[in-house]
PDB file of C-alpha atoms in Angstrom:
ATOM      1  CA  MET A   4      -0.172  -0.147   0.102  1.00  0.00           C
ATOM      2  CA  SER A   5       1.407   3.492  -0.799  1.00  0.00           C
ATOM      3  CA  TYR A   6       0.667   6.639   0.801  1.00  0.00           C
ATOM      4  CA  PHE A   7       1.400  10.415   0.105  1.00  0.00           C
ATOM      5  CA  ARG A   8       3.808  11.998   2.359  1.00  0.00           C
ATOM      6  CA  ILE A   9       2.960  15.251   2.807  1.00  0.00           C
ATOM      7  CA  THR A  10       5.076  18.107   4.200  1.00  0.00           C
ATOM      8  CA  LEU A  11       3.536  21.748   5.111  1.00  0.00           C
ATOM      9  CA  HIS A  12       5.825  24.090   3.433  1.00  0.00           C
ATOM     10  CA  ARG A  13       4.294  27.517   3.085  1.00  0.00           C
ATOM     11  CA  SER A  14       2.021  29.081   6.248  1.00  0.00           C
ATOM     12  CA  ALA A  15      -1.748  29.223   5.349  1.00  0.00           C
ATOM     13  CA  ILE A  16      -1.518  32.791   7.335  1.00  0.00           C
ATOM     14  CA  GLY A  17      -4.121  35.037   5.530  1.00  0.00           C
ATOM     15  CA  LEU A  18      -5.337  32.400   3.019  1.00  0.00           C
ATOM     16  CA  PRO A  19      -9.070  31.494   3.035  1.00  0.00           C
ATOM     17  CA  LYS A  20     -11.104  29.687   5.526  1.00  0.00           C
ATOM     18  CA  ARG A  21     -11.374  26.860   3.221  1.00  0.00           C
ATOM     19  CA  THR A  22      -7.801  26.705   2.510  1.00  0.00           C
ATOM     20  CA  ARG A  23      -7.177  26.452   6.147  1.00  0.00           C
ATOM     21  CA  GLY A  24     -10.092  24.040   6.629  1.00  0.00           C
ATOM     22  CA  VAL A  25      -8.572  21.490   3.934  1.00  0.00           C
ATOM     23  CA  LEU A  26      -5.054  21.634   5.979  1.00  0.00           C
ATOM     24  CA  ALA A  27      -6.900  20.923   9.181  1.00  0.00           C
ATOM     25  CA  ALA A  28      -8.738  18.036   7.539  1.00  0.00           C
ATOM     26  CA  LEU A  29      -5.164  16.542   6.338  1.00  0.00           C
ATOM     27  CA  GLY A  30      -3.638  17.205  10.001  1.00  0.00           C
ATOM     28  CA  LEU A  31      -1.432  19.901   8.921  1.00  0.00           C
ATOM     29  CA  HIS A  32      -0.964  22.281  11.556  1.00  0.00           C
ATOM     30  CA  LYS A  33       2.325  23.848  11.577  1.00  0.00           C
ATOM     31  CA  ARG A  34       5.066  24.429   8.957  1.00  0.00           C
ATOM     32  CA  SER A  35       7.688  21.172   8.300  1.00  0.00           C
ATOM     33  CA  GLN A  36       4.701  18.860   9.891  1.00  0.00           C
ATOM     34  CA  VAL A  37       4.556  15.818   8.155  1.00  0.00           C
ATOM     35  CA  VAL A  38       1.732  13.522   7.663  1.00  0.00           C
ATOM     36  CA  TYR A  39       0.955  10.234   5.865  1.00  0.00           C
ATOM     37  CA  HIS A  40      -2.437   9.519   3.994  1.00  0.00           C
ATOM     38  CA  PRO A  41      -3.171   6.531   1.813  1.00  0.00           C
ATOM     39  CA  VAL A  42      -2.962   7.141  -2.168  1.00  0.00           C
ATOM     40  CA  GLU A  43      -6.760   7.875  -2.739  1.00  0.00           C
ATOM     41  CA  PRO A  44      -8.849  10.256  -4.928  1.00  0.00           C
ATOM     42  CA  GLN A  45     -10.390  12.060  -1.604  1.00  0.00           C
ATOM     43  CA  PHE A  46      -6.948  12.639  -0.166  1.00  0.00           C
ATOM     44  CA  ALA A  47      -5.488  13.539  -3.443  1.00  0.00           C
ATOM     45  CA  GLY A  48      -8.257  16.066  -3.973  1.00  0.00           C
ATOM     46  CA  MET A  49      -7.423  17.384  -0.471  1.00  0.00           C
ATOM     47  CA  ILE A  50      -3.474  17.578  -1.889  1.00  0.00           C
ATOM     48  CA  MET A  51      -4.787  19.414  -5.128  1.00  0.00           C
ATOM     49  CA  LYS A  52      -6.581  22.541  -3.013  1.00  0.00           C
ATOM     50  CA  VAL A  53      -3.422  23.090  -1.048  1.00  0.00           C
ATOM     51  CA  LYS A  54      -0.850  22.377  -3.693  1.00  0.00           C
ATOM     52  CA  GLU A  55       1.203  25.603  -3.415  1.00  0.00           C
ATOM     53  CA  LEU A  56       1.660  25.111   0.208  1.00  0.00           C
ATOM     54  CA  VAL A  57       2.673  21.575   0.577  1.00  0.00           C
ATOM     55  CA  ARG A  58       5.666  19.126  -0.719  1.00  0.00           C
ATOM     56  CA  VAL A  59       4.472  15.603  -1.398  1.00  0.00           C
ATOM     57  CA  ASP A  60       6.059  12.402  -1.840  1.00  0.00           C
ATOM     58  CA  GLU A  61       4.694   8.934  -2.893  1.00  0.00           C
ATOM     59  CA  VAL A  62       6.110   6.631  -0.348  1.00  0.00           C
ATOM     60  CA  ASP A  63       5.433   2.828   0.606  1.00  0.00           C
ATOM     61  CA  LYS A  64       5.845   2.880   4.034  1.00  0.00           C
ATOM     62  CA  LYS A  65       4.428   5.144   6.725  1.00  0.00           C
ATOM     63  CA  LEU A  66       7.074   6.245   9.104  1.00  0.00           C
ATOM     64  CA  SER A  67       6.300   7.237  12.790  1.00  0.00           C
ATOM     65  CA  LYS A  68       6.447  10.570  14.354  1.00  0.00           C
ATOM     66  CA  TRP A  69       9.901   9.407  16.164  1.00  0.00           C
ATOM     67  CA  GLU A  70      11.097   8.468  12.941  1.00  0.00           C
ATOM     68  CA  VAL A  71      10.467  11.344  10.924  1.00  0.00           C
ATOM     69  CA  HIS A  72      11.912  12.971  13.885  1.00  0.00           C
ATOM     70  CA  MET A  73      14.915  11.109  13.865  1.00  0.00           C
ATOM     71  CA  GLU A  74      15.526  11.750   9.695  1.00  0.00           C
ATOM     72  CA  ARG A  75      15.508  15.232  10.880  1.00  0.00           C
ATOM     73  CA  LYS A  76      18.182  15.288  13.095  1.00  0.00           C
ATOM     74  CA  PRO A  77      21.870  16.043  12.316  1.00  0.00           C
ATOM     75  CA  ASP A  78      24.700  13.621  12.460  1.00  0.00           C
ATOM     76  CA  PRO A  79      26.092  14.040  16.048  1.00  0.00           C
ATOM     77  CA  GLY A  80      29.639  13.325  14.683  1.00  0.00           C
ATOM     78  CA  PHE A  81      30.269  10.408  17.068  1.00  0.00           C
ATOM     79  CA  TYR A  82      29.193   7.459  18.178  1.00  0.00           C
ATOM     80  CA  VAL A  83      29.448   5.066  21.534  1.00  0.00           C
ATOM     81  CA  GLU A  84      31.635   2.380  20.855  1.00  0.00           C
ATOM     82  CA  SER A  85      30.818   0.688  24.474  1.00  0.00           C
ATOM     83  CA  ALA A  86      28.785   1.942  27.312  1.00  0.00           C
ATOM     84  CA  VAL A  87      31.229   2.359  30.406  1.00  0.00           C
ATOM     85  CA  ARG A  88      29.789   1.684  33.773  1.00  0.00           C
ATOM     86  CA  ARG A  89      29.936   5.062  35.737  1.00  0.00           C
ATOM     87  CA  MET A  90      30.743   5.844  39.402  1.00  0.00           C
ATOM     88  CA  GLU A  91      27.775   7.054  41.595  1.00  0.00           C
ATOM     89  CA  ASP A  92      28.234  10.466  42.881  1.00  0.00           C
ATOM     90  CA  GLY A  93      29.732  10.852  46.332  1.00  0.00           C
ATOM     91  CA  ARG A  94      30.401   7.084  46.353  1.00  0.00           C
ATOM     92  CA  ALA A  95      34.255   7.380  45.350  1.00  0.00           C
ATOM     93  CA  GLY A  96      36.757   7.018  48.332  1.00  0.00           C
ATOM     94  CA  GLN A  97      34.286   6.997  50.913  1.00  0.00           C
ATOM     95  CA  GLY A  98      35.225   3.976  52.470  1.00  0.00           C
ATOM     96  CA  ASN A  99      31.948   1.768  51.741  1.00  0.00           C
ATOM     97  CA  GLU A 100      33.656   0.057  48.569  1.00  0.00           C
ATOM     98  CA  GLY A 101      32.453  -3.651  48.330  1.00  0.00           C
ATOM     99  CA  GLU A 102      29.611  -3.207  50.229  1.00  0.00           C
ATOM    100  CA  ARG A 103      27.321  -5.582  48.739  1.00  0.00           C
ATOM    101  CA  VAL A 104      24.234  -3.644  47.168  1.00  0.00           C
ATOM    102  CA  VAL A 105      21.473  -5.364  45.655  1.00  0.00           C
ATOM    103  CA  VAL A 106      19.723  -3.365  42.783  1.00  0.00           C
ATOM    104  CA  GLU A 107      16.863  -4.136  41.422  1.00  0.00           C
ATOM    105  CA  GLY A 108      16.779  -5.244  37.911  1.00  0.00           C
ATOM    106  CA  LEU A 109      20.659  -5.466  37.683  1.00  0.00           C
ATOM    107  CA  ARG A 110      21.809  -8.899  37.949  1.00  0.00           C
ATOM    108  CA  THR A 111      24.294 -10.996  36.376  1.00  0.00           C
ATOM    109  CA  GLU A 112      23.625 -13.883  34.537  1.00  0.00           C
ATOM    110  CA  GLY A 113      24.121 -16.376  37.296  1.00  0.00           C
ATOM    111  CA  GLY A 114      21.579 -14.370  39.849  1.00  0.00           C
ATOM    112  CA  GLU A 115      24.512 -12.969  41.619  1.00  0.00           C
ATOM    113  CA  GLU A 116      24.072  -9.856  43.293  1.00  0.00           C
ATOM    114  CA  VAL A 117      26.014  -6.753  41.790  1.00  0.00           C
ATOM    115  CA  ARG A 118      28.925  -5.296  43.454  1.00  0.00           C
ATOM    116  CA  LEU A 119      28.723  -1.536  43.284  1.00  0.00           C
TER     117      LEU A 119
ATOM    118  CA  MET B  10      10.933  72.267   1.351  1.00  0.00           C
ATOM    119  CA  PHE B  11      13.794  70.445   3.317  1.00  0.00           C
ATOM    120  CA  GLY B  12      14.288  69.522   7.078  1.00  0.00           C
ATOM    121  CA  ALA B  13      11.738  68.047   9.616  1.00  0.00           C
ATOM    122  CA  PHE B  14       8.723  69.885   7.955  1.00  0.00           C
ATOM    123  CA  ARG B  15       9.474  68.710   4.454  1.00  0.00           C
ATOM    124  CA  THR B  16       6.156  67.065   2.628  1.00  0.00           C
ATOM    125  CA  THR B  17       6.921  64.019   1.381  1.00  0.00           C
ATOM    126  CA  SER B  18       4.064  61.352   0.642  1.00  0.00           C
ATOM    127  CA  SER B  19       4.957  59.387   3.804  1.00  0.00           C
ATOM    128  CA  LEU B  20       5.033  62.046   6.034  1.00  0.00           C
ATOM    129  CA  GLY B  21       1.967  63.567   4.652  1.00  0.00           C
ATOM    130  CA  GLY B  22      -0.169  60.602   4.334  1.00  0.00           C
ATOM    131  CA  GLY B  23       0.747  58.018   7.236  1.00  0.00           C
ATOM    132  CA  LEU B  24       1.476  54.923   5.864  1.00  0.00           C
ATOM    133  CA  LEU B  25       2.968  54.503   2.782  1.00  0.00           C
ATOM    134  CA  TRP B  26       3.924  51.387   0.848  1.00  0.00           C
ATOM    135  CA  LYS B  27       5.811  51.217  -1.742  1.00  0.00           C
ATOM    136  CA  ILE B  28       5.613  48.306  -4.236  1.00  0.00           C
ATOM    137  CA  PRO B  29       8.258  48.089  -7.266  1.00  0.00           C
ATOM    138  CA  TRP B  30       6.890  48.300 -10.723  1.00  0.00           C
ATOM    139  CA  ARG B  31       8.758  44.985 -12.047  1.00  0.00           C
ATOM    140  CA  LEU B  32      10.368  41.879 -10.007  1.00  0.00           C
ATOM    141  CA  SER B  33      14.130  41.410  -9.295  1.00  0.00           C
ATOM    142  CA  PRO B  34      15.691  38.462 -11.355  1.00  0.00           C
ATOM    143  CA  HIS B  35      16.385  36.812  -7.777  1.00  0.00           C
ATOM    144  CA  GLN B  36      12.378  37.370  -7.049  1.00  0.00           C
ATOM    145  CA  LYS B  37      11.702  35.904 -10.504  1.00  0.00           C
ATOM    146  CA  TYR B  38      14.033  33.040  -9.792  1.00  0.00           C
ATOM    147  CA  ARG B  39      12.225  31.826  -6.717  1.00  0.00           C
ATOM    148  CA  HIS B  40       8.914  32.538  -8.722  1.00  0.00           C
ATOM    149  CA  ARG B  41      10.000  29.805 -11.154  1.00  0.00           C
ATOM    150  CA  GLN B  42      10.822  27.303  -8.332  1.00  0.00           C
ATOM    151  CA  ARG B  43       7.690  27.993  -6.707  1.00  0.00           C
ATOM    152  CA  LEU B  44       6.058  27.076 -10.031  1.00  0.00           C
ATOM    153  CA  ARG B  45       8.179  24.070 -10.315  1.00  0.00           C
ATOM    154  CA  ALA B  46       7.342  22.983  -7.002  1.00  0.00           C
ATOM    155  CA  VAL B  47       3.547  23.084  -7.715  1.00  0.00           C
ATOM    156  CA  ASP B  48       3.872  21.256 -11.075  1.00  0.00           C
ATOM    157  CA  LYS B  49       5.950  18.386  -8.941  1.00  0.00           C
ATOM    158  CA  VAL B  50       3.227  18.102  -6.516  1.00  0.00           C
ATOM    159  CA  VAL B  51       0.191  17.749  -9.541  1.00  0.00           C
ATOM    160  CA  GLU B  52       2.631  15.143 -11.331  1.00  0.00           C
ATOM    161  CA  THR B  53       3.375  13.396  -7.972  1.00  0.00           C
ATOM    162  CA  VAL B  54      -0.403  13.057  -7.389  1.00  0.00           C
ATOM    163  CA  ALA B  55      -1.252  12.130 -10.806  1.00  0.00           C
ATOM    164  CA  ASN B  56       1.348   9.542 -11.024  1.00  0.00           C
ATOM    165  CA  ALA B  57       0.196   7.949  -8.170  1.00  0.00           C
ATOM    166  CA  LEU B  58      -3.218   7.786  -8.867  1.00  0.00           C
ATOM    167  CA  ALA B  59      -2.429   6.638 -12.416  1.00  0.00           C
ATOM    168  CA  LYS B  60      -0.627   3.673 -10.637  1.00  0.00           C
ATOM    169  CA  LYS B  61      -3.815   2.563  -8.794  1.00  0.00           C
ATOM    170  CA  GLY B  62      -5.651   3.156 -12.166  1.00  0.00           C
ATOM    171  CA  GLU B  63      -7.666   6.032 -10.517  1.00  0.00           C
ATOM    172  CA  THR B  64      -8.538   9.407 -12.188  1.00  0.00           C
ATOM    173  CA  LEU B  65      -9.153  12.763 -10.651  1.00  0.00           C
ATOM    174  CA  LYS B  66     -11.159  15.652 -12.091  1.00  0.00           C
ATOM    175  CA  ALA B  67      -9.178  18.250 -10.156  1.00  0.00           C
ATOM    176  CA  VAL B  68      -6.271  16.915 -12.160  1.00  0.00           C
ATOM    177  CA  GLU B  69      -7.420  16.256 -15.277  1.00  0.00           C
ATOM    178  CA  ARG B  70      -8.623  19.754 -15.316  1.00  0.00           C
ATOM    179  CA  TRP B  71      -5.285  21.144 -14.049  1.00  0.00           C
ATOM    180  CA  GLN B  72      -3.547  19.396 -16.840  1.00  0.00           C
ATOM    181  CA  ALA B  73      -5.708  20.417 -19.470  1.00  0.00           C
ATOM    182  CA  GLU B  74      -5.915  23.758 -18.427  1.00  0.00           C
ATOM    183  CA  MET B  75      -2.745  24.949 -16.658  1.00  0.00           C
ATOM    184  CA  PRO B  76       0.826  25.407 -18.619  1.00  0.00           C
ATOM    185  CA  THR B  77       3.720  23.869 -16.836  1.00  0.00           C
ATOM    186  CA  GLU B  78       6.452  26.190 -15.678  1.00  0.00           C
ATOM    187  CA  ALA B  79       8.726  25.000 -18.727  1.00  0.00           C
ATOM    188  CA  GLU B  80       5.751  25.906 -21.575  1.00  0.00           C
ATOM    189  CA  MET B  81       4.666  29.113 -19.956  1.00  0.00           C
ATOM    190  CA  LEU B  82       5.674  32.417 -21.774  1.00  0.00           C
ATOM    191  CA  PRO B  83       7.601  34.883 -19.723  1.00  0.00           C
ATOM    192  CA  LYS B  84       4.804  37.514 -19.871  1.00  0.00           C
ATOM    193  CA  ASP B  85       2.554  35.128 -18.379  1.00  0.00           C
ATOM    194  CA  LYS B  86       5.191  33.945 -15.598  1.00  0.00           C
ATOM    195  CA  TYR B  87       6.072  37.454 -14.568  1.00  0.00           C
ATOM    196  CA  THR B  88       2.867  39.607 -15.369  1.00  0.00           C
ATOM    197  CA  ILE B  89      -0.936  39.833 -14.911  1.00  0.00           C
ATOM    198  CA  PHE B  90      -3.604  41.074 -16.905  1.00  0.00           C
ATOM    199  CA  ASP B  91      -5.172  44.254 -15.556  1.00  0.00           C
ATOM    200  CA  ARG B  92      -7.912  46.060 -17.635  1.00  0.00           C
ATOM    201  CA  LYS B  93      -6.791  49.298 -15.712  1.00  0.00           C
ATOM    202  CA  GLU B  94      -3.381  49.426 -16.337  1.00  0.00           C
ATOM    203  CA  LYS B  95      -1.455  50.558 -19.031  1.00  0.00           C
ATOM    204  CA  LYS B  96      -0.931  47.998 -22.114  1.00  0.00           C
ATOM    205  CA  TYR B  97      -3.050  45.763 -19.751  1.00  0.00           C
ATOM    206  CA  ARG B  98      -0.586  44.172 -17.852  1.00  0.00           C
ATOM    207  CA  LYS B  99       1.316  44.694 -14.389  1.00  0.00           C
ATOM    208  CA  GLY B 100       3.853  42.816 -12.394  1.00  0.00           C
ATOM    209  CA  ILE B 101       2.608  39.652 -10.645  1.00  0.00           C
ATOM    210  CA  HIS B 102       3.705  40.792  -7.573  1.00  0.00           C
ATOM    211  CA  LYS B 103       0.840  43.005  -7.401  1.00  0.00           C
ATOM    212  CA  LEU B 104      -1.334  39.982  -6.971  1.00  0.00           C
ATOM    213  CA  PRO B 105      -2.513  39.557  -3.110  1.00  0.00           C
ATOM    214  CA  LYS B 106      -0.572  36.659  -1.847  1.00  0.00           C
ATOM    215  CA  TRP B 107       1.022  35.980  -5.021  1.00  0.00           C
ATOM    216  CA  THR B 108       3.349  33.634  -3.409  1.00  0.00           C
ATOM    217  CA  ARG B 109       1.011  31.270  -3.033  1.00  0.00           C
ATOM    218  CA  VAL B 110      -1.637  31.230  -5.248  1.00  0.00           C
ATOM    219  CA  SER B 111      -1.614  29.856  -8.800  1.00  0.00           C
ATOM    220  CA  GLN B 112      -2.067  32.385 -11.438  1.00  0.00           C
ATOM    221  CA  ARG B 113      -1.085  31.026 -14.999  1.00  0.00           C
ATOM    222  CA  VAL B 114      -3.403  31.980 -17.641  1.00  0.00           C
ATOM    223  CA  ASN B 115      -5.039  35.152 -18.882  1.00  0.00           C
ATOM    224  CA  PRO B 116      -7.277  36.743 -21.276  1.00  0.00           C
ATOM    225  CA  PRO B 117      -6.541  35.341 -24.699  1.00  0.00           C
ATOM    226  CA  GLY B 118      -5.296  38.152 -27.297  1.00  0.00           C
ATOM    227  CA  TYR B 119      -4.016  40.276 -23.824  1.00  0.00           C
TER     228      TYR B 119
END
């Protein structure tokens, strides 16, 4: 099933109420917002009403809001090879190292308690 | 004649907006880009519907009546018919909301 990926590119400020109504019906409320609608004449007709304001692509898959957000996010320029366990605040050098602490949800594979 | 009390149109009448009589080359460039963007939207919609075997009156009518950006004459791209103007033409930027409305055809013969 294919979808129209519709992005609101131009704002509808100052345009007729009918035009703004069409955008609201498409679910577009602010610029750069992305919505997906199936390829059907009724949605095609709505796009034709606001063709000057939107950008349209035909896509095979709907992306979630989060995926659309991640698409827009720039590359951070680094990646974490392996996460390092962090020392808890204020614990270092207080003499209670080696204390046995059971942390919920944090257990080794053998079911042993974890030393912090 | 000079100084703070000179009579210019902006001081005499309050608000005065001036719209230049012609578009700048960059305005014309951006206008062409906008025309092309609209062409692209219509094309995408038409292709998507054609794949499903559907047709839409709005799309057919647009394709029958409206020239694409490449087919348009410069005269129609950058000016618009106006019966009150000398030589019946004025810049398209005088049209309200001209960057967000489709104005491509003019009366035949003008």
